[in-house]
PDB file of C-alpha atoms in Angstrom:
ATOM      1  CA  MET A  22     -11.179 -10.892   7.575  1.00  0.00           C
ATOM      2  CA  GLY A  23      -9.461  -7.559   6.885  1.00  0.00           C
ATOM      3  CA  ALA A  24      -7.850  -6.359   3.830  1.00  0.00           C
ATOM      4  CA  HIS A  25      -4.602  -8.036   2.719  1.00  0.00           C
ATOM      5  CA  ILE A  26      -1.498  -5.676   2.947  1.00  0.00           C
ATOM      6  CA  LEU A  27       1.891  -6.516   1.506  1.00  0.00           C
ATOM      7  CA  ILE A  28       4.881  -4.850   3.262  1.00  0.00           C
ATOM      8  CA  VAL A  29       8.014  -4.586   1.166  1.00  0.00           C
ATOM      9  CA  ASP A  30      11.040  -3.425   2.978  1.00  0.00           C
ATOM     10  CA  ASP A  31      14.598  -4.863   3.413  1.00  0.00           C
ATOM     11  CA  ASP A  32      14.866  -3.596   6.998  1.00  0.00           C
ATOM     12  CA  SER A  33      13.433  -6.504   9.061  1.00  0.00           C
ATOM     13  CA  ARG A  34      12.899  -4.272  12.070  1.00  0.00           C
ATOM     14  CA  VAL A  35      10.539  -1.984  10.070  1.00  0.00           C
ATOM     15  CA  THR A  36       8.755  -5.006   8.506  1.00  0.00           C
ATOM     16  CA  SER A  37       8.320  -6.717  11.862  1.00  0.00           C
ATOM     17  CA  ALA A  38       6.982  -3.608  13.538  1.00  0.00           C
ATOM     18  CA  LEU A  39       4.600  -2.887  10.740  1.00  0.00           C
ATOM     19  CA  ARG A  40       3.432  -6.569  10.515  1.00  0.00           C
ATOM     20  CA  ARG A  41       2.549  -6.603  14.238  1.00  0.00           C
ATOM     21  CA  THR A  42       0.790  -3.247  14.112  1.00  0.00           C
ATOM     22  CA  LEU A  43      -1.250  -4.034  11.032  1.00  0.00           C
ATOM     23  CA  ALA A  44      -2.130  -7.493  12.208  1.00  0.00           C
ATOM     24  CA  TYR A  45      -3.302  -5.968  15.495  1.00  0.00           C
ATOM     25  CA  GLU A  46      -5.550  -3.628  13.459  1.00  0.00           C
ATOM     26  CA  GLY A  47      -7.088  -6.629  11.844  1.00  0.00           C
ATOM     27  CA  TYR A  48      -5.357  -6.832   8.440  1.00  0.00           C
ATOM     28  CA  GLN A  49      -3.865  -9.886   6.809  1.00  0.00           C
ATOM     29  CA  VAL A  50      -0.237  -9.256   6.270  1.00  0.00           C
ATOM     30  CA  SER A  51       2.482 -10.545   4.012  1.00  0.00           C
ATOM     31  CA  SER A  52       5.998  -9.342   3.630  1.00  0.00           C
ATOM     32  CA  ALA A  53       8.853  -9.334   1.194  1.00  0.00           C
ATOM     33  CA  LEU A  54      12.452  -8.144   1.634  1.00  0.00           C
ATOM     34  CA  ASP A  55      13.121  -7.427  -2.059  1.00  0.00           C
ATOM     35  CA  GLY A  56      11.448  -6.420  -5.242  1.00  0.00           C
ATOM     36  CA  GLU A  57      11.354  -9.797  -6.835  1.00  0.00           C
ATOM     37  CA  GLY A  58       9.697 -11.288  -3.773  1.00  0.00           C
ATOM     38  CA  ALA A  59       7.142  -8.466  -3.800  1.00  0.00           C
ATOM     39  CA  LEU A  60       6.251  -9.096  -7.302  1.00  0.00           C
ATOM     40  CA  THR A  61       5.846 -12.826  -6.704  1.00  0.00           C
ATOM     41  CA  ILE A  62       3.530 -12.167  -3.760  1.00  0.00           C
ATOM     42  CA  ALA A  63       1.583  -9.553  -5.624  1.00  0.00           C
ATOM     43  CA  ARG A  64       0.954 -12.020  -8.487  1.00  0.00           C
ATOM     44  CA  THR A  65      -0.058 -15.003  -6.247  1.00  0.00           C
ATOM     45  CA  LYS A  66      -1.842 -13.412  -3.308  1.00  0.00           C
ATOM     46  CA  SER A  67      -3.439 -10.212  -4.784  1.00  0.00           C
ATOM     47  CA  PRO A  68      -2.922  -7.760  -1.891  1.00  0.00           C
ATOM     48  CA  ASP A  69      -5.294  -4.797  -1.498  1.00  0.00           C
ATOM     49  CA  LEU A  70      -2.441  -2.491  -0.524  1.00  0.00           C
ATOM     50  CA  VAL A  71       1.355  -2.539  -0.917  1.00  0.00           C
ATOM     51  CA  ILE A  72       3.501  -0.588   1.546  1.00  0.00           C
ATOM     52  CA  LEU A  73       6.699  -0.219  -0.495  1.00  0.00           C
ATOM     53  CA  ASP A  74      10.262   0.982   0.289  1.00  0.00           C
ATOM     54  CA  LEU A  75      12.153   2.588  -2.571  1.00  0.00           C
ATOM     55  CA  MET A  76      15.573   1.365  -1.777  1.00  0.00           C
ATOM     56  CA  LEU A  77      15.448  -2.431  -2.165  1.00  0.00           C
ATOM     57  CA  PRO A  78      18.124  -4.952  -3.187  1.00  0.00           C
ATOM     58  CA  GLY A  79      17.706  -6.027  -6.776  1.00  0.00           C
ATOM     59  CA  ILE A  80      14.522  -4.536  -8.228  1.00  0.00           C
ATOM     60  CA  ASP A  81      13.974  -1.122  -6.562  1.00  0.00           C
ATOM     61  CA  GLY A  82      10.584   0.135  -5.325  1.00  0.00           C
ATOM     62  CA  LEU A  83      10.084   2.366  -8.346  1.00  0.00           C
ATOM     63  CA  GLU A  84      10.492  -0.512 -10.713  1.00  0.00           C
ATOM     64  CA  VAL A  85       8.200  -2.699  -8.553  1.00  0.00           C
ATOM     65  CA  CYS A  86       5.585   0.050  -8.674  1.00  0.00           C
ATOM     66  CA  ARG A  87       6.073   0.513 -12.472  1.00  0.00           C
ATOM     67  CA  ARG A  88       5.682  -3.248 -13.137  1.00  0.00           C
ATOM     68  CA  LEU A  89       2.520  -3.392 -10.958  1.00  0.00           C
ATOM     69  CA  ARG A  90       1.064  -0.527 -13.020  1.00  0.00           C
ATOM     70  CA  THR A  91       2.161  -2.025 -16.328  1.00  0.00           C
ATOM     71  CA  ALA A  92       0.474  -5.258 -15.468  1.00  0.00           C
ATOM     72  CA  GLY A  93      -2.774  -3.351 -14.869  1.00  0.00           C
ATOM     73  CA  ASP A  94      -2.926  -4.070 -11.189  1.00  0.00           C
ATOM     74  CA  GLY A  95      -5.182  -1.633  -9.402  1.00  0.00           C
ATOM     75  CA  ILE A  96      -3.490  -2.356  -6.086  1.00  0.00           C
ATOM     76  CA  ALA A  97      -3.117   0.668  -3.892  1.00  0.00           C
ATOM     77  CA  VAL A  98       0.554   1.569  -3.345  1.00  0.00           C
ATOM     78  CA  LEU A  99       1.950   3.540  -0.410  1.00  0.00           C
ATOM     79  CA  MET A 100       5.646   4.373  -0.747  1.00  0.00           C
ATOM     80  CA  LEU A 101       7.364   4.358   2.720  1.00  0.00           C
ATOM     81  CA  THR A 102      10.895   5.509   2.417  1.00  0.00           C
ATOM     82  CA  ALA A 103      13.729   7.545   3.846  1.00  0.00           C
ATOM     83  CA  ARG A 104      14.132   9.410   0.531  1.00  0.00           C
ATOM     84  CA  ASP A 105      12.619  12.767   1.301  1.00  0.00           C
ATOM     85  CA  ALA A 106      13.571  15.052  -1.588  1.00  0.00           C
ATOM     86  CA  VAL A 107      10.818  16.542  -3.593  1.00  0.00           C
ATOM     87  CA  ALA A 108      12.197  14.970  -6.649  1.00  0.00           C
ATOM     88  CA  ASP A 109      11.951  11.503  -5.089  1.00  0.00           C
ATOM     89  CA  ARG A 110       8.386  12.134  -4.010  1.00  0.00           C
ATOM     90  CA  VAL A 111       7.481  13.337  -7.480  1.00  0.00           C
ATOM     91  CA  ALA A 112       9.168  10.312  -9.074  1.00  0.00           C
ATOM     92  CA  GLY A 113       7.305   7.954  -6.783  1.00  0.00           C
ATOM     93  CA  LEU A 114       3.921   9.466  -7.440  1.00  0.00           C
ATOM     94  CA  GLU A 115       4.512   9.734 -11.126  1.00  0.00           C
ATOM     95  CA  THR A 116       5.554   6.100 -11.299  1.00  0.00           C
ATOM     96  CA  GLY A 117       2.213   5.128  -9.985  1.00  0.00           C
ATOM     97  CA  ALA A 118       2.212   5.329  -6.210  1.00  0.00           C
ATOM     98  CA  ASP A 119      -1.026   6.498  -4.585  1.00  0.00           C
ATOM     99  CA  ASP A 120       0.652   8.014  -1.588  1.00  0.00           C
ATOM    100  CA  TYR A 121       4.154   8.783  -0.303  1.00  0.00           C
ATOM    101  CA  LEU A 122       5.258   8.798   3.359  1.00  0.00           C
ATOM    102  CA  VAL A 123       8.800   9.661   4.546  1.00  0.00           C
ATOM    103  CA  LYS A 124      10.643   7.769   7.327  1.00  0.00           C
ATOM    104  CA  PRO A 125      10.747   8.342  10.243  1.00  0.00           C
ATOM    105  CA  PHE A 126       6.951   8.415  10.381  1.00  0.00           C
ATOM    106  CA  ALA A 127       4.242   8.570  12.941  1.00  0.00           C
ATOM    107  CA  LEU A 128       2.383   5.277  13.188  1.00  0.00           C
ATOM    108  CA  GLU A 129      -0.950   7.020  13.561  1.00  0.00           C
ATOM    109  CA  GLU A 130      -0.372   8.792  10.281  1.00  0.00           C
ATOM    110  CA  LEU A 131       0.612   5.629   8.562  1.00  0.00           C
ATOM    111  CA  LEU A 132      -2.548   3.814   9.764  1.00  0.00           C
ATOM    112  CA  ALA A 133      -4.713   6.794   8.635  1.00  0.00           C
ATOM    113  CA  ARG A 134      -3.200   6.758   5.191  1.00  0.00           C
ATOM    114  CA  VAL A 135      -3.672   2.931   4.967  1.00  0.00           C
ATOM    115  CA  LYS A 136      -7.371   3.305   5.908  1.00  0.00           C
ATOM    116  CA  ALA A 137      -7.820   6.118   3.383  1.00  0.00           C
ATOM    117  CA  LEU A 138      -6.178   4.174   0.507  1.00  0.00           C
ATOM    118  CA  LEU A 139      -8.181   1.054   1.289  1.00  0.00           C
ATOM    119  CA  ARG A 140     -11.374   3.154   1.501  1.00  0.00           C
ATOM    120  CA  ARG A 141     -10.667   4.539  -2.022  1.00  0.00           C
ATOM    121  CA  SER A 142      -9.615   1.300  -3.662  1.00  0.00           C
ATOM    122  CA  SER A 143     -12.448  -0.812  -2.290  1.00  0.00           C
ATOM    123  CA  PRO A 144     -15.539   0.957  -1.386  1.00  0.00           C
ATOM    124  CA  PRO A 145     -17.806  -0.813   1.076  1.00  0.00           C
ATOM    125  CA  ASP A 146     -20.342  -3.281  -0.338  1.00  0.00           C
ATOM    126  CA  VAL A 147     -23.424  -1.265   0.081  1.00  0.00           C
ATOM    127  CA  GLN A 148     -26.611  -2.470  -1.509  1.00  0.00           C
ATOM    128  CA  ARG A 149     -28.324   0.607  -2.812  1.00  0.00           C
ATOM    129  CA  GLU A 150     -32.012   0.914  -2.711  1.00  0.00           C
ATOM    130  CA  ILE A 151     -33.570   2.754  -5.626  1.00  0.00           C
ATOM    131  CA  LEU A 152     -36.697   4.612  -5.010  1.00  0.00           C
ATOM    132  CA  CYS A 153     -39.097   5.140  -7.860  1.00  0.00           C
ATOM    133  CA  PHE A 154     -42.039   7.602  -7.887  1.00  0.00           C
ATOM    134  CA  ALA A 155     -44.821   7.319 -10.347  1.00  0.00           C
ATOM    135  CA  ASP A 156     -46.900  10.249 -11.548  1.00  0.00           C
ATOM    136  CA  SER A 157     -50.370  10.182 -10.019  1.00  0.00           C
TER     137      SER A 157
END
């Protein structure tokens, strides 16, 4: 089964579209509409990647990311938000996000970023063969 991705966005249209697309690509998908729900799912289901909106009701995306990092979670975080100012991008990355994508976005770019983040966070299980040479 594919990696587990948690989508956190209070816009159900965005969540629904992302859920369908990611499931079609073979990923397991969970979703949350707010920061508290995101933290609960992150603690119980241990996703491999969180796609996180900044502007959420209650606990905002920056605080969710901060709490994940404080807890020592190595979960990859992709911030996906309409906030496009340089200061917002810097704040997101400094809080602990691994990547930042601004809405509206191209679906192909989002999928490429998801694959890249998952590749970095969980390298493939490759059994390495060690070759040894003895002096003759």
